[in-house]
Amino acid sequence: MPFHIPQEEEYKDYAVVMKGIVKQFPKVLANDNVDLYIKRGEIHAIVGENGAGKSTLMNQLYGLYNADAGKILINGKEIAIDNPKDAIAVGIGMVHQHFMLVGPLSVAENIVLGDEPTKKFNLFDLKRARREVKKISEEYGLKVDVDAKIEDISVGTQQRVEILKTLFRGADILILDEPTAVLTPQETEELFVVLRNLQNDGKTIIFITHKLNEVIAVSNNVTVMRGGKVTGQIPTKETSTRELANMMVGREVLLRVEKEKKEAGEKVLEVQDLKVNDNRDLPAVKGVSFDIRKGEILGIAGVAGNGQSELEDALTGLRKKIAGTVTFNGVDISTATPRDIREAGMSHIAADRYKYAMVKEFTVAYNIALGRHYKQPFADGGFLNHRKINAISKELVKKFDVRPPEIQLSAENLSGGNQQKMVVAREFDYNPLCMVVSQPTRGLDIGAIEFIHSTILDLRQEDVAILLISMELEEILSLSDRILVMYEGQIMGEVTPDEVTMEELGLMMAGSTLEEARSEADE
């Protein structure tokens, strides 16, 4: 049964109708005459490649951008949405892919920000705010520490805060942009229960995701975008992940890469009894030991906030180690600087690309030169060699399909997925002995994920030692030769992909040993 395109007299039955939406950025036509129909009370998925225009379209619905042409109807009535305040007034809430939180403020203060409860003399009532946030977090099963500062909590907890912030305002139409990117399978299932409960209460959910299995699992209808246009709208029960992937990319896509068997070589990176503190000076990595060999991918699985980011920072010289040693290619690098570590042959794809991996105000070309900008071929006699920078950047932008392929465009004008591809292109081109790869495909579409995974496996074949830190369990299982599971700063166990299921891994990430996970999975 094809997707029903409503006539104008039917618009009253639709929570959202966007007709003829056009949005032009410098050198980029982000939305090209887009029509979108979302029925009241449904969960509607929007999928597409990076730069397809999904987030841009939703940012117009939420009032962050204004359309150059077209109209928006909410519950059958044409509405001018000039800013987020207008959107909130008509019952629209949005959970952004890139968090809109204030670091120094507490969780409770962020959730009520702009809608603060007050007491006598119109003063902010913090006690009431804490109480109301606790109540709503328990109601939706998204528990948080209401007093923790945003800058001190994990990426995963920040995601929960964003979801709670929207729910706190009682929106009838919720836009969720990649909401499960930092969740375990169990947490994702819990979120889906929340979404279905919200749907049963009459809420309308717009769900942007790159995880096609989630589309099948939770949505009623799906809209596919490519190149700024809608290429298909279909009832979810009438499609499959393979068909959606083909509609998104325009070609057959491998949904799981095939990994060749390979004998690991000699040790490249050895970590002994490593201890690292977090930003609050509390223990985050608690005596972790492991090694990685040439031509081996060691995966580290874990829920955000269990020490992975502190481990990543310590290994790459971005965070001081409290105790323990790190040996790289036979040399102790425990106190080495990030530049020394890079010079020794370690490249790094950081989980937080804005903080550590790019300068968003710089051009794509300058971002690709970062980290090697002071030496050949990017510099000559202390001066930047712009000819070489541009030539190498053009080559990498083409190879890694960064869109638009404009190397003089400011990186902040790229979509999140294309920013990630830019960073990955630079780090893969470094010819490293070892790579620390953290969340390499976060926010990437199915075609880009296929390419990144294939490239990681190519590096493995070239005897590069790879530490893969990821919350995507399919990614960990697909790529890793060995898997370590981190929980509260410690290693819960070591497994291989062929001896563990995704469900068992998820339970280990929640604190169970492998034996306990198997017992729980059997029950």
Coordinates of C-alpha atoms in Angstrom, one line a residue:
M1 CA 0.0 0.0 0.0
P2 CA 1.6 3.3 -1.1
F3 CA 2.0 6.3 1.2
H4 CA -1.1 8.4 1.1
I5 CA -0.5 12.0 -0.1
P6 CA -3.3 14.0 1.4
Q7 CA -5.4 16.6 -0.4
E8 CA -5.8 20.0 1.1
E9 CA -9.1 19.3 2.7
E10 CA -7.4 16.4 4.7
Y11 CA -4.6 18.7 6.2
K12 CA -6.7 19.1 9.4
D13 CA -5.9 15.4 10.2
Y14 CA -2.2 16.0 9.9
A15 CA 0.0 17.3 12.8
V16 CA 2.6 18.7 10.3
V17 CA 2.3 19.6 6.6
M18 CA 5.3 21.2 5.0
K19 CA 4.7 22.3 1.4
G20 CA 7.2 23.4 -1.2
I21 CA 10.0 24.1 1.3
V22 CA 13.1 25.7 -0.2
K23 CA 16.2 26.6 1.8
Q24 CA 19.4 27.9 0.1
F25 CA 22.7 28.3 1.9
P26 CA 25.9 29.7 0.2
K27 CA 26.7 27.1 -2.5
V28 CA 24.3 24.6 -1.0
L29 CA 20.6 24.1 -1.9
A30 CA 19.7 22.2 1.3
N31 CA 16.0 21.8 0.7
D32 CA 14.7 21.7 -2.9
N33 CA 10.9 22.1 -3.0
V34 CA 10.3 19.6 -0.2
D35 CA 6.8 18.3 0.8
L36 CA 6.4 16.5 4.1
Y37 CA 3.2 15.0 5.6
I38 CA 3.0 13.7 9.2
K39 CA -0.2 12.4 10.5
R40 CA -1.3 13.3 14.0
G41 CA -0.4 10.7 16.6
E42 CA 2.1 8.8 14.5
I43 CA 5.8 8.1 14.8
H44 CA 7.3 9.3 11.5
A45 CA 10.9 8.5 10.6
I46 CA 13.0 10.7 8.3
V47 CA 16.1 9.1 6.8
G48 CA 18.7 10.2 4.3
E49 CA 22.4 10.6 3.6
N50 CA 24.5 13.2 5.4
G51 CA 23.7 16.5 3.8
A52 CA 20.4 15.2 2.4
G53 CA 18.5 18.1 4.1
K54 CA 16.8 16.3 7.0
S55 CA 18.0 18.4 9.9
T56 CA 17.7 21.6 7.9
L57 CA 14.1 20.8 7.2
M58 CA 13.4 20.1 10.9
N59 CA 15.3 23.3 11.9
Q60 CA 12.8 25.2 9.8
L61 CA 9.9 23.5 11.5
Y62 CA 11.4 24.4 14.9
G63 CA 12.1 28.0 13.8
L64 CA 15.9 27.9 13.9
Y65 CA 15.9 28.7 10.1
N66 CA 13.4 30.5 8.0
A67 CA 12.4 28.9 4.7
D68 CA 13.1 30.8 1.5
A69 CA 9.9 29.5 0.0
G70 CA 7.0 27.2 1.0
K71 CA 4.5 27.0 3.9
I72 CA 4.0 25.1 7.2
L73 CA 0.7 23.9 8.5
I74 CA 0.3 22.7 12.1
N75 CA -3.0 20.7 12.7
G76 CA -4.4 22.1 9.4
K77 CA -3.6 25.7 10.1
E78 CA -0.9 27.7 8.3
I79 CA 1.6 29.0 10.8
A80 CA 4.5 31.4 10.5
I81 CA 7.3 29.9 12.6
D82 CA 10.0 32.6 12.8
N83 CA 11.8 31.4 15.9
P84 CA 11.8 28.5 18.4
K85 CA 9.4 30.5 20.7
D86 CA 6.8 30.4 17.9
A87 CA 7.4 26.6 17.5
I88 CA 7.0 26.0 21.3
A89 CA 3.8 28.1 21.3
V90 CA 2.2 25.7 18.9
G91 CA 3.4 22.6 20.7
I92 CA 6.6 21.7 18.9
G93 CA 9.7 20.6 20.8
M94 CA 13.1 19.5 19.4
V95 CA 15.9 17.3 20.7
H96 CA 18.9 18.4 18.6
Q97 CA 21.7 16.1 17.4
H98 CA 24.2 18.7 18.7
F99 CA 23.2 19.5 22.2
M100 CA 21.7 23.0 23.1
L101 CA 22.8 23.0 26.7
V102 CA 24.6 25.5 29.0
G103 CA 27.7 23.8 30.5
P104 CA 28.1 25.7 33.8
L105 CA 24.4 25.2 34.7
S106 CA 22.9 22.2 36.5
V107 CA 20.7 19.5 34.9
A108 CA 17.6 20.9 36.5
E109 CA 18.5 24.5 35.5
N110 CA 19.0 23.5 31.9
I111 CA 15.7 21.6 31.7
V112 CA 13.6 24.5 33.0
L113 CA 15.6 27.2 31.2
G114 CA 13.2 29.6 29.6
D115 CA 10.3 28.2 31.5
E116 CA 11.6 28.6 35.1
P117 CA 9.2 28.1 38.0
T118 CA 9.2 31.1 40.3
K119 CA 8.3 32.0 43.9
K120 CA 7.7 35.3 45.7
F121 CA 8.9 38.5 44.0
N122 CA 9.3 36.5 40.8
L123 CA 12.5 34.8 42.0
F124 CA 13.7 31.5 40.5
D125 CA 12.4 28.6 42.6
L126 CA 15.3 26.1 42.4
K127 CA 13.7 23.7 44.9
R128 CA 10.6 23.5 42.8
A129 CA 12.6 23.1 39.6
R130 CA 14.6 20.2 41.1
R131 CA 11.4 18.6 42.3
E132 CA 9.6 18.9 39.0
V133 CA 12.6 17.7 37.0
K134 CA 12.9 14.6 39.4
K135 CA 9.3 13.9 38.9
I136 CA 9.3 14.0 35.1
S137 CA 12.6 12.1 34.9
E138 CA 11.1 9.2 37.0
E139 CA 7.9 9.4 35.0
Y140 CA 9.6 8.8 31.7
G141 CA 12.3 6.4 33.1
L142 CA 15.1 8.8 32.1
K143 CA 16.8 9.3 35.5
V144 CA 19.5 12.0 35.9
D145 CA 21.3 13.7 38.7
V146 CA 19.4 17.0 38.8
D147 CA 22.3 18.8 40.6
A148 CA 25.1 17.8 38.3
K149 CA 26.6 20.4 36.0
I150 CA 26.2 19.8 32.3
E151 CA 29.9 20.2 31.7
D152 CA 30.7 17.4 34.1
I153 CA 28.3 14.7 32.8
S154 CA 28.7 12.3 30.0
V155 CA 27.4 12.7 26.4
G156 CA 24.8 10.0 27.0
T157 CA 23.5 11.8 30.1
Q158 CA 23.4 15.1 28.2
Q159 CA 21.2 13.4 25.6
R160 CA 18.8 12.4 28.3
V161 CA 18.7 16.0 29.5
E162 CA 17.8 17.2 26.0
I163 CA 14.9 14.7 25.8
L164 CA 13.7 15.7 29.3
K165 CA 13.9 19.3 28.4
T166 CA 11.4 18.8 25.6
L167 CA 9.1 16.6 27.6
F168 CA 9.1 19.2 30.4
R169 CA 7.5 21.7 28.1
G170 CA 4.7 19.2 27.2
A171 CA 5.1 19.4 23.5
D172 CA 2.5 17.6 21.3
I173 CA 4.9 17.3 18.4
L174 CA 8.4 16.1 19.3
I175 CA 11.3 16.2 16.8
L176 CA 14.1 13.8 17.8
D177 CA 17.3 14.1 15.8
E178 CA 19.5 11.0 16.3
P179 CA 18.2 10.4 19.9
T180 CA 19.7 6.9 20.3
A181 CA 23.2 7.7 19.2
V182 CA 24.6 7.2 22.7
L183 CA 22.3 4.6 24.1
T184 CA 22.8 0.8 24.7
P185 CA 20.3 -1.6 23.1
Q186 CA 18.5 -1.9 26.4
E187 CA 18.3 1.9 26.8
T188 CA 17.2 2.2 23.2
E189 CA 14.4 -0.3 23.8
E190 CA 13.4 1.8 26.9
L191 CA 13.3 4.9 24.8
F192 CA 11.1 3.2 22.3
V193 CA 8.7 2.3 25.1
V194 CA 8.7 6.0 26.1
L195 CA 8.0 7.0 22.5
R196 CA 5.2 4.5 22.1
N197 CA 3.6 5.6 25.4
L198 CA 3.8 9.2 24.1
Q199 CA 2.2 8.1 20.9
N200 CA -0.6 6.4 22.9
D201 CA -1.1 9.7 24.7
G202 CA -1.7 11.4 21.3
K203 CA 1.8 12.9 20.8
T204 CA 3.3 13.0 17.3
I205 CA 6.9 11.9 17.0
I206 CA 9.3 12.9 14.2
F207 CA 12.3 10.6 14.4
I208 CA 15.5 11.4 12.4
T209 CA 17.9 8.5 12.5
H210 CA 20.6 6.7 10.4
K211 CA 19.8 3.4 12.1
L212 CA 17.4 1.7 9.7
N213 CA 16.6 -1.1 12.1
E214 CA 15.2 1.6 14.4
V215 CA 13.0 2.9 11.6
I216 CA 11.5 -0.6 11.2
A217 CA 11.2 -1.1 14.9
V218 CA 9.4 2.0 16.0
S219 CA 8.0 4.1 13.1
N220 CA 4.6 4.0 11.3
N221 CA 5.7 5.8 8.2
V222 CA 9.1 6.9 6.7
T223 CA 10.2 9.7 4.4
V224 CA 13.4 9.3 2.5
M225 CA 15.5 12.3 1.4
R226 CA 18.4 12.5 -1.0
G227 CA 20.2 15.6 -2.3
G228 CA 17.7 18.0 -0.6
K229 CA 14.6 16.3 -2.1
V230 CA 12.1 13.7 -1.0
T231 CA 12.8 10.5 -2.9
G232 CA 10.2 8.4 -1.3
Q233 CA 7.4 8.2 1.4
I234 CA 6.3 4.7 2.4
P235 CA 4.5 2.9 5.3
T236 CA 7.2 1.3 7.4
K237 CA 5.5 -2.1 7.3
E238 CA 5.8 -2.1 3.5
T239 CA 9.6 -1.7 3.4
S240 CA 12.9 -3.2 4.7
T241 CA 16.3 -1.9 5.8
R242 CA 17.8 -2.9 2.5
E243 CA 15.2 -1.1 0.4
L244 CA 15.5 2.0 2.6
A245 CA 19.3 1.9 2.3
N246 CA 19.0 1.7 -1.5
M247 CA 16.5 4.6 -1.6
M248 CA 18.8 6.7 0.6
V249 CA 22.1 6.1 -1.3
G250 CA 20.8 5.3 -4.8
R251 CA 22.7 2.0 -5.0
E252 CA 23.1 -1.4 -3.3
V253 CA 24.6 -1.0 0.1
L254 CA 26.5 -3.6 2.2
L255 CA 24.7 -3.5 5.6
R256 CA 27.5 -5.5 7.3
V257 CA 31.1 -5.6 6.2
E258 CA 33.0 -8.9 5.8
K259 CA 36.1 -9.1 7.9
E260 CA 39.0 -11.3 6.6
K261 CA 40.8 -13.5 9.1
K262 CA 44.2 -12.0 10.0
E263 CA 47.0 -13.0 12.4
A264 CA 47.9 -10.2 14.8
G265 CA 51.5 -9.1 14.9
E266 CA 53.7 -7.7 17.6
K267 CA 52.5 -5.4 20.3
V268 CA 52.2 -1.7 19.3
L269 CA 50.4 -0.2 22.3
E270 CA 50.6 -1.5 25.8
V271 CA 48.6 0.0 28.8
Q272 CA 49.5 -1.1 32.3
D273 CA 47.4 -0.3 35.4
L274 CA 46.2 3.0 34.0
K275 CA 44.4 5.4 36.4
V276 CA 42.8 8.6 35.2
N277 CA 40.5 11.2 36.9
D278 CA 37.6 13.0 35.4
N279 CA 37.0 16.8 35.3
R280 CA 35.8 16.7 38.9
D281 CA 39.1 15.0 39.9
L282 CA 37.2 11.8 40.7
P283 CA 38.5 8.4 39.5
A284 CA 37.2 7.6 36.0
V285 CA 39.7 4.9 34.8
K286 CA 40.5 2.5 37.6
G287 CA 43.6 0.4 36.9
V288 CA 42.9 -0.6 33.3
S289 CA 45.4 -2.8 31.4
F290 CA 45.4 -4.1 27.8
D291 CA 47.5 -4.2 24.7
I292 CA 46.9 -3.9 20.9
R293 CA 48.9 -5.6 18.2
K294 CA 49.7 -4.8 14.6
G295 CA 46.8 -5.6 12.3
E296 CA 44.3 -5.9 15.2
I297 CA 41.2 -4.0 16.1
L298 CA 40.5 -3.9 19.8
G299 CA 37.0 -2.7 20.5
I300 CA 35.9 -1.0 23.7
A301 CA 32.2 -1.1 24.4
G302 CA 30.4 0.8 27.1
V303 CA 27.7 3.3 28.0
A304 CA 28.8 6.9 27.8
G305 CA 30.3 8.1 31.1
N306 CA 32.0 4.9 32.2
G307 CA 35.6 6.1 31.6
Q308 CA 35.9 5.7 27.8
S309 CA 36.4 9.4 27.1
E310 CA 39.0 9.8 29.9
L311 CA 40.8 6.7 28.6
E312 CA 40.8 8.2 25.1
D313 CA 42.1 11.5 26.3
A314 CA 44.9 9.9 28.4
L315 CA 46.1 7.7 25.5
T316 CA 46.3 10.7 23.2
G317 CA 48.0 13.1 25.6
L318 CA 45.0 15.3 26.3
R319 CA 44.6 14.3 29.9
K320 CA 47.1 13.7 32.7
K321 CA 47.5 10.2 34.0
I322 CA 47.3 9.6 37.7
A323 CA 49.1 6.3 37.6
G324 CA 50.2 3.5 35.3
T325 CA 52.2 3.4 32.0
V326 CA 51.4 3.7 28.3
T327 CA 54.0 2.2 26.0
F328 CA 53.8 2.9 22.3
N329 CA 56.1 1.1 19.8
G330 CA 58.5 0.3 22.6
V331 CA 58.7 3.9 24.0
D332 CA 57.0 5.1 27.2
I333 CA 54.6 7.9 26.2
S334 CA 53.0 8.3 29.6
T335 CA 53.9 11.9 29.9
A336 CA 54.2 12.8 26.2
T337 CA 52.3 15.7 24.7
P338 CA 49.6 15.3 22.0
R339 CA 52.1 16.5 19.3
D340 CA 54.8 14.1 20.5
I341 CA 52.3 11.2 20.4
R342 CA 51.2 12.1 16.8
E343 CA 54.8 12.5 15.7
A344 CA 55.4 9.0 17.1
G345 CA 52.7 7.6 14.7
M346 CA 49.4 7.7 16.5
S347 CA 46.4 9.3 14.9
H348 CA 43.2 10.1 16.7
I349 CA 39.5 10.4 15.7
A350 CA 38.0 12.2 18.8
A351 CA 34.6 11.5 20.1
D352 CA 34.0 15.2 20.5
R353 CA 34.9 16.7 17.2
Y354 CA 34.1 20.2 18.1
K355 CA 36.4 20.2 21.1
Y356 CA 39.3 18.2 19.8
A357 CA 39.1 17.4 16.1
M358 CA 38.2 20.6 14.2
V359 CA 38.0 24.4 14.2
K360 CA 34.5 25.0 12.8
E361 CA 35.3 28.6 11.8
F362 CA 38.2 27.3 9.6
T363 CA 37.8 26.2 6.0
V364 CA 37.6 22.5 5.1
A365 CA 41.1 22.8 3.6
Y366 CA 42.6 24.2 6.8
N367 CA 40.8 21.6 8.9
I368 CA 42.3 18.9 6.8
A369 CA 45.8 20.4 7.3
L370 CA 45.4 20.6 11.1
G371 CA 47.9 18.5 13.0
R372 CA 50.3 18.5 10.1
H373 CA 50.1 22.2 9.2
Y374 CA 53.6 23.0 10.5
K375 CA 55.5 20.5 8.3
Q376 CA 55.8 19.1 4.8
P377 CA 53.8 18.9 2.6
F378 CA 51.5 21.5 4.2
A379 CA 54.2 23.9 5.2
D380 CA 57.5 25.0 3.6
G381 CA 60.1 26.9 5.5
G382 CA 57.7 28.0 8.2
F383 CA 55.0 29.2 5.8
L384 CA 51.8 27.4 4.8
N385 CA 51.9 25.8 1.3
H386 CA 48.4 26.7 0.2
R387 CA 48.8 24.9 -3.2
K388 CA 49.6 21.6 -1.5
I389 CA 46.9 22.2 1.2
N390 CA 44.3 22.7 -1.5
A391 CA 45.5 19.9 -3.7
I392 CA 45.5 17.3 -0.9
S393 CA 42.2 18.6 0.5
K394 CA 40.5 18.3 -2.8
E395 CA 41.7 14.7 -3.2
L396 CA 40.5 13.7 0.3
V397 CA 37.2 15.5 0.0
K398 CA 36.5 13.6 -3.2
K399 CA 37.8 10.2 -1.7
F400 CA 35.7 10.5 1.4
D401 CA 32.7 12.1 -0.3
V402 CA 32.5 15.2 1.9
R403 CA 29.5 17.3 0.7
P404 CA 29.5 19.9 -0.6
P405 CA 33.0 19.3 -2.1
E406 CA 34.0 23.0 -1.5
I407 CA 37.3 23.1 0.4
Q408 CA 37.1 26.8 0.9
L409 CA 33.7 26.5 2.7
S410 CA 33.7 27.1 6.4
A411 CA 33.5 23.8 8.2
E412 CA 30.6 25.1 10.3
N413 CA 28.4 25.1 7.2
L414 CA 28.8 21.4 6.7
S415 CA 26.2 19.0 8.2
G416 CA 27.4 17.1 11.3
G417 CA 28.0 13.9 9.3
N418 CA 30.1 15.7 6.7
Q419 CA 32.1 17.3 9.4
Q420 CA 32.8 13.8 10.7
K421 CA 33.8 12.6 7.3
M422 CA 36.2 15.6 7.0
V423 CA 37.9 14.6 10.3
V424 CA 38.0 10.9 9.4
A425 CA 39.6 11.8 6.0
R426 CA 42.4 13.8 7.7
E427 CA 43.2 11.1 10.3
F428 CA 43.1 8.1 7.9
D429 CA 45.5 10.0 5.6
Y430 CA 48.1 10.2 8.4
N431 CA 49.6 6.8 7.7
P432 CA 49.7 5.9 11.4
L433 CA 51.1 2.9 13.2
C434 CA 48.2 3.1 15.6
M435 CA 44.8 4.8 15.6
V436 CA 42.6 5.7 18.5
V437 CA 39.2 5.8 16.9
S438 CA 36.3 7.0 19.0
Q439 CA 32.7 7.0 17.7
P440 CA 33.9 7.2 14.1
T441 CA 30.5 6.8 12.5
R442 CA 28.4 8.9 14.9
G443 CA 25.8 10.8 12.8
L444 CA 26.9 9.2 9.6
D445 CA 24.5 7.7 7.0
I446 CA 24.5 4.1 5.9
G447 CA 26.6 4.7 2.8
A448 CA 29.3 6.7 4.8
I449 CA 29.3 4.0 7.5
E450 CA 30.0 1.3 4.9
F451 CA 32.9 3.3 3.5
I452 CA 34.4 4.1 7.0
H453 CA 34.1 0.5 8.1
S454 CA 35.8 -0.7 4.9
T455 CA 38.6 1.8 5.4
I456 CA 39.2 0.8 9.0
L457 CA 39.5 -2.9 7.8
D458 CA 41.9 -1.8 5.1
L459 CA 44.1 -0.2 7.7
R460 CA 43.9 -3.4 9.7
Q461 CA 45.2 -5.3 6.6
E462 CA 48.0 -2.8 6.4
D463 CA 49.1 -3.8 10.0
V464 CA 47.8 -0.7 11.7
A465 CA 46.8 -1.3 15.4
I466 CA 43.4 0.2 16.0
L467 CA 41.6 1.0 19.3
L468 CA 37.9 1.3 18.5
I469 CA 35.8 3.0 21.1
S470 CA 32.1 2.9 20.2
M471 CA 28.7 2.8 21.7
E472 CA 27.4 1.2 18.4
L473 CA 27.3 -2.4 19.4
E474 CA 26.8 -3.5 15.7
E475 CA 30.0 -1.6 14.9
I476 CA 32.0 -3.2 17.7
L477 CA 30.8 -6.7 16.8
S478 CA 31.3 -6.2 13.1
L479 CA 34.9 -4.7 13.2
S480 CA 36.6 -5.9 16.4
D481 CA 39.0 -8.9 16.8
R482 CA 38.7 -8.6 20.6
I483 CA 36.2 -6.7 22.7
L484 CA 36.7 -5.1 26.2
V485 CA 33.6 -3.9 28.0
M486 CA 34.0 -0.9 30.3
Y487 CA 31.8 -0.2 33.3
E488 CA 32.4 2.4 36.0
G489 CA 36.0 2.8 34.9
Q490 CA 36.9 -0.9 34.9
I491 CA 37.1 -3.8 32.4
M492 CA 34.1 -6.1 32.9
G493 CA 35.6 -8.7 30.7
E494 CA 37.2 -9.6 27.4
V495 CA 35.3 -11.4 24.7
T496 CA 35.5 -12.1 21.0
P497 CA 32.6 -11.2 18.5
D498 CA 31.9 -14.9 17.7
E499 CA 31.3 -15.8 21.4
V500 CA 29.0 -13.0 22.5
T501 CA 25.6 -11.7 21.4
M502 CA 24.5 -8.1 21.2
E503 CA 22.1 -8.6 24.1
E504 CA 24.9 -10.1 26.3
L505 CA 27.2 -7.2 25.4
G506 CA 24.5 -4.7 26.4
L507 CA 24.0 -6.4 29.8
M508 CA 27.8 -6.3 30.4
M509 CA 27.8 -2.6 29.6
A510 CA 25.2 -2.3 32.4
G511 CA 27.5 -3.9 34.9
S512 CA 27.1 -7.7 34.5
T513 CA 29.9 -10.2 34.0
L514 CA 29.7 -12.4 30.9
E515 CA 28.4 -15.3 33.0
E516 CA 25.8 -13.1 34.6
A517 CA 24.8 -11.6 31.2
R518 CA 24.3 -15.1 29.8
S519 CA 22.2 -16.1 32.8
E520 CA 20.0 -13.0 32.5
A521 CA 19.6 -13.5 28.7
D522 CA 18.4 -17.0 29.3
E523 CA 15.8 -16.0 31.8

